[in-house]
Amino acid sequence: MNDTLFFTLIIALSLLELIILGGVLFFYLRLRRSEGLLSTLQDNQENLLARIEMNARLEREIVATFAQRQAELRSLDEKLEERAQELRRLLGQAEGICRSPQFLRELILNGRRKGLSSRQIARNAGLSVDEVELILAQNP
């Protein structure tokens, strides 16, 4: 009986060792699967961080070019305003010259030299026919 008890005890302990070994193997396989999942998650996280970094870099470039374009637009606006002021000044001078008596006299005399009638000269100069004839009478 002693032998059967010993043999039973050995079988029970062997079964217990096999169960423990199966449990260790089970936990080892779960650990390997968890490590694989963790590795996949880390790879995905690295990919996500790389994409976030790329997006941030693109955003910085866009903001930088936007600021540059804004500065260029301000500069162009200032230049355009300066040109507009210069053109207004030149237009005022041209209008002053067009209405000066000397310019009108030259315009009328040139019209006469070209063979235009007093009526045509008056229409071109924006004067009355009497004014044109008066100037022509002063300069025969």
PDB file of C-alpha atoms in Angstrom:
ATOM      1  CA  MET A   1       0.000   0.000   0.000  1.00  0.00           C
ATOM      2  CA  ASN A   2       2.830   2.161   0.641  1.00  0.00           C
ATOM      3  CA  ASP A   3       3.975   1.701  -2.886  1.00  0.00           C
ATOM      4  CA  THR A   4       0.576   2.536  -4.304  1.00  0.00           C
ATOM      5  CA  LEU A   5       0.326   5.574  -2.139  1.00  0.00           C
ATOM      6  CA  PHE A   6       3.781   6.648  -3.197  1.00  0.00           C
ATOM      7  CA  PHE A   7       2.947   5.912  -6.824  1.00  0.00           C
ATOM      8  CA  THR A   8      -0.343   7.831  -6.530  1.00  0.00           C
ATOM      9  CA  LEU A   9       1.437  10.677  -4.876  1.00  0.00           C
ATOM     10  CA  ILE A  10       4.022  10.785  -7.675  1.00  0.00           C
ATOM     11  CA  ILE A  11       1.259  10.714 -10.295  1.00  0.00           C
ATOM     12  CA  ALA A  12      -0.657  13.462  -8.494  1.00  0.00           C
ATOM     13  CA  LEU A  13       2.463  15.586  -8.182  1.00  0.00           C
ATOM     14  CA  SER A  14       3.338  14.942 -11.833  1.00  0.00           C
ATOM     15  CA  LEU A  15      -0.191  15.965 -12.876  1.00  0.00           C
ATOM     16  CA  LEU A  16       0.131  19.030 -10.665  1.00  0.00           C
ATOM     17  CA  GLU A  17       3.476  19.858 -12.311  1.00  0.00           C
ATOM     18  CA  LEU A  18       1.908  19.375 -15.752  1.00  0.00           C
ATOM     19  CA  ILE A  19      -0.970  21.665 -14.794  1.00  0.00           C
ATOM     20  CA  ILE A  20       1.484  24.264 -13.478  1.00  0.00           C
ATOM     21  CA  LEU A  21       3.609  23.859 -16.626  1.00  0.00           C
ATOM     22  CA  GLY A  22       0.464  24.278 -18.769  1.00  0.00           C
ATOM     23  CA  GLY A  23      -0.424  27.408 -16.780  1.00  0.00           C
ATOM     24  CA  VAL A  24       3.094  28.797 -17.237  1.00  0.00           C
ATOM     25  CA  LEU A  25       2.931  27.986 -20.951  1.00  0.00           C
ATOM     26  CA  PHE A  26      -0.495  29.625 -21.171  1.00  0.00           C
ATOM     27  CA  PHE A  27       0.744  32.778 -19.419  1.00  0.00           C
ATOM     28  CA  TYR A  28       3.904  32.766 -21.548  1.00  0.00           C
ATOM     29  CA  LEU A  29       1.842  32.661 -24.749  1.00  0.00           C
ATOM     30  CA  ARG A  30      -0.395  35.443 -23.460  1.00  0.00           C
ATOM     31  CA  LEU A  31       2.706  37.461 -22.577  1.00  0.00           C
ATOM     32  CA  ARG A  32       4.103  36.954 -26.095  1.00  0.00           C
ATOM     33  CA  ARG A  33       0.802  38.033 -27.620  1.00  0.00           C
ATOM     34  CA  SER A  34       0.679  41.062 -25.310  1.00  0.00           C
ATOM     35  CA  GLU A  35       4.248  41.961 -26.282  1.00  0.00           C
ATOM     36  CA  GLY A  36       3.263  41.748 -29.956  1.00  0.00           C
ATOM     37  CA  LEU A  37       0.263  44.005 -29.349  1.00  0.00           C
ATOM     38  CA  LEU A  38       2.426  46.407 -27.350  1.00  0.00           C
ATOM     39  CA  SER A  39       5.006  46.476 -30.164  1.00  0.00           C
ATOM     40  CA  THR A  40       2.239  47.169 -32.699  1.00  0.00           C
ATOM     41  CA  LEU A  41       0.860  49.956 -30.503  1.00  0.00           C
ATOM     42  CA  GLN A  42       4.320  51.502 -30.175  1.00  0.00           C
ATOM     43  CA  ASP A  43       4.818  51.368 -33.951  1.00  0.00           C
ATOM     44  CA  ASN A  44       1.420  52.969 -34.474  1.00  0.00           C
ATOM     45  CA  GLN A  45       2.259  55.623 -31.885  1.00  0.00           C
ATOM     46  CA  GLU A  46       5.566  56.369 -33.626  1.00  0.00           C
ATOM     47  CA  ASN A  47       3.773  56.647 -36.967  1.00  0.00           C
ATOM     48  CA  LEU A  48       1.190  58.943 -35.425  1.00  0.00           C
ATOM     49  CA  LEU A  49       3.881  61.124 -33.853  1.00  0.00           C
ATOM     50  CA  ALA A  50       5.711  61.295 -37.183  1.00  0.00           C
ATOM     51  CA  ARG A  51       2.510  62.401 -38.924  1.00  0.00           C
ATOM     52  CA  ILE A  52       1.803  64.957 -36.182  1.00  0.00           C
ATOM     53  CA  GLU A  53       5.336  66.307 -36.523  1.00  0.00           C
ATOM     54  CA  MET A  54       4.967  66.534 -40.308  1.00  0.00           C
ATOM     55  CA  ASN A  55       1.626  68.326 -39.929  1.00  0.00           C
ATOM     56  CA  ALA A  56       3.147  70.747 -37.420  1.00  0.00           C
ATOM     57  CA  ARG A  57       6.039  71.466 -39.792  1.00  0.00           C
ATOM     58  CA  LEU A  58       3.631  72.063 -42.671  1.00  0.00           C
ATOM     59  CA  GLU A  59       1.530  74.324 -40.481  1.00  0.00           C
ATOM     60  CA  ARG A  60       4.628  76.335 -39.499  1.00  0.00           C
ATOM     61  CA  GLU A  61       5.574  76.678 -43.161  1.00  0.00           C
ATOM     62  CA  ILE A  62       2.068  77.793 -44.073  1.00  0.00           C
ATOM     63  CA  VAL A  63       2.012  80.348 -41.262  1.00  0.00           C
ATOM     64  CA  ALA A  64       5.466  81.612 -42.272  1.00  0.00           C
ATOM     65  CA  THR A  65       4.487  81.982 -45.928  1.00  0.00           C
ATOM     66  CA  PHE A  66       1.212  83.601 -44.907  1.00  0.00           C
ATOM     67  CA  ALA A  67       3.069  86.165 -42.795  1.00  0.00           C
ATOM     68  CA  GLN A  68       5.480  86.747 -45.670  1.00  0.00           C
ATOM     69  CA  ARG A  69       2.596  87.249 -48.105  1.00  0.00           C
ATOM     70  CA  GLN A  70       0.947  89.658 -45.696  1.00  0.00           C
ATOM     71  CA  ALA A  71       4.164  91.676 -45.465  1.00  0.00           C
ATOM     72  CA  GLU A  72       4.465  91.700 -49.261  1.00  0.00           C
ATOM     73  CA  LEU A  73       0.857  92.817 -49.594  1.00  0.00           C
ATOM     74  CA  ARG A  74       1.416  95.646 -47.107  1.00  0.00           C
ATOM     75  CA  SER A  75       4.502  96.723 -49.038  1.00  0.00           C
ATOM     76  CA  LEU A  76       2.627  96.602 -52.347  1.00  0.00           C
ATOM     77  CA  ASP A  77      -0.248  98.556 -50.828  1.00  0.00           C
ATOM     78  CA  GLU A  78       2.141 101.258 -49.623  1.00  0.00           C
ATOM     79  CA  LYS A  79       3.790 101.460 -53.053  1.00  0.00           C
ATOM     80  CA  LEU A  80       0.395 101.589 -54.738  1.00  0.00           C
ATOM     81  CA  GLU A  81      -0.732 104.401 -52.449  1.00  0.00           C
ATOM     82  CA  GLU A  82       2.487 106.328 -53.187  1.00  0.00           C
ATOM     83  CA  ARG A  83       1.927 105.873 -56.919  1.00  0.00           C
ATOM     84  CA  ALA A  84      -1.684 107.015 -56.592  1.00  0.00           C
ATOM     85  CA  GLN A  85      -0.578 110.159 -54.768  1.00  0.00           C
ATOM     86  CA  GLU A  86       2.080 110.825 -57.424  1.00  0.00           C
ATOM     87  CA  LEU A  87      -0.492 110.338 -60.194  1.00  0.00           C
ATOM     88  CA  ARG A  88      -2.919 112.699 -58.450  1.00  0.00           C
ATOM     89  CA  ARG A  89      -0.162 115.300 -58.208  1.00  0.00           C
ATOM     90  CA  LEU A  90       0.764 114.850 -61.881  1.00  0.00           C
ATOM     91  CA  LEU A  91      -2.888 114.994 -62.915  1.00  0.00           C
ATOM     92  CA  GLY A  92      -3.306 118.240 -61.009  1.00  0.00           C
ATOM     93  CA  GLN A  93      -0.249 119.670 -62.727  1.00  0.00           C
ATOM     94  CA  ALA A  94      -1.521 118.505 -66.132  1.00  0.00           C
ATOM     95  CA  GLU A  95      -4.921 120.060 -65.522  1.00  0.00           C
ATOM     96  CA  GLY A  96      -3.206 123.285 -64.480  1.00  0.00           C
ATOM     97  CA  ILE A  97      -1.102 123.262 -67.630  1.00  0.00           C
ATOM     98  CA  CYS A  98      -4.115 122.452 -69.845  1.00  0.00           C
ATOM     99  CA  ARG A  99      -5.975 125.464 -68.497  1.00  0.00           C
ATOM    100  CA  SER A 100      -3.028 127.848 -68.634  1.00  0.00           C
ATOM    101  CA  PRO A 101      -3.474 130.702 -71.122  1.00  0.00           C
ATOM    102  CA  GLN A 102      -0.132 129.994 -72.781  1.00  0.00           C
ATOM    103  CA  PHE A 103      -1.053 126.339 -73.404  1.00  0.00           C
ATOM    104  CA  LEU A 104      -4.482 127.279 -74.783  1.00  0.00           C
ATOM    105  CA  ARG A 105      -2.904 129.888 -77.071  1.00  0.00           C
ATOM    106  CA  GLU A 106      -0.421 127.298 -78.389  1.00  0.00           C
ATOM    107  CA  LEU A 107      -3.233 124.798 -78.868  1.00  0.00           C
ATOM    108  CA  ILE A 108      -5.289 127.290 -80.850  1.00  0.00           C
ATOM    109  CA  LEU A 109      -2.341 128.419 -82.988  1.00  0.00           C
ATOM    110  CA  ASN A 110      -1.355 124.828 -83.733  1.00  0.00           C
ATOM    111  CA  GLY A 111      -4.938 124.106 -84.753  1.00  0.00           C
ATOM    112  CA  ARG A 112      -4.869 127.087 -87.132  1.00  0.00           C
ATOM    113  CA  ARG A 113      -1.553 125.885 -88.628  1.00  0.00           C
ATOM    114  CA  LYS A 114      -3.140 122.485 -89.243  1.00  0.00           C
ATOM    115  CA  GLY A 115      -5.950 124.211 -91.124  1.00  0.00           C
ATOM    116  CA  LEU A 116      -8.743 123.616 -88.610  1.00  0.00           C
ATOM    117  CA  SER A 117     -11.682 126.000 -88.469  1.00  0.00           C
ATOM    118  CA  SER A 118     -12.388 128.182 -85.420  1.00  0.00           C
ATOM    119  CA  ARG A 119     -15.331 125.939 -84.524  1.00  0.00           C
ATOM    120  CA  GLN A 120     -13.181 122.777 -84.617  1.00  0.00           C
ATOM    121  CA  ILE A 121     -10.429 124.431 -82.584  1.00  0.00           C
ATOM    122  CA  ALA A 122     -12.991 125.634 -80.001  1.00  0.00           C
ATOM    123  CA  ARG A 123     -14.465 122.154 -79.689  1.00  0.00           C
ATOM    124  CA  ASN A 124     -10.980 120.559 -79.292  1.00  0.00           C
ATOM    125  CA  ALA A 125      -9.845 123.143 -76.717  1.00  0.00           C
ATOM    126  CA  GLY A 126     -13.113 123.251 -74.798  1.00  0.00           C
ATOM    127  CA  LEU A 127     -13.504 126.990 -75.424  1.00  0.00           C
ATOM    128  CA  SER A 128     -16.121 129.120 -77.101  1.00  0.00           C
ATOM    129  CA  VAL A 129     -15.705 130.144 -80.744  1.00  0.00           C
ATOM    130  CA  ASP A 130     -15.476 133.811 -79.662  1.00  0.00           C
ATOM    131  CA  GLU A 131     -12.545 133.053 -77.338  1.00  0.00           C
ATOM    132  CA  VAL A 132     -10.735 131.203 -80.126  1.00  0.00           C
ATOM    133  CA  GLU A 133     -11.330 134.043 -82.619  1.00  0.00           C
ATOM    134  CA  LEU A 134     -10.116 136.618 -80.049  1.00  0.00           C
ATOM    135  CA  ILE A 135      -6.845 134.719 -79.534  1.00  0.00           C
ATOM    136  CA  LEU A 136      -6.432 134.255 -83.294  1.00  0.00           C
ATOM    137  CA  ALA A 137      -6.992 137.973 -83.821  1.00  0.00           C
ATOM    138  CA  GLN A 138      -4.255 138.799 -81.283  1.00  0.00           C
ATOM    139  CA  ASN A 139      -1.763 136.464 -83.047  1.00  0.00           C
ATOM    140  CA  PRO A 140      -2.113 136.895 -86.823  1.00  0.00           C
TER     141      PRO A 140
END
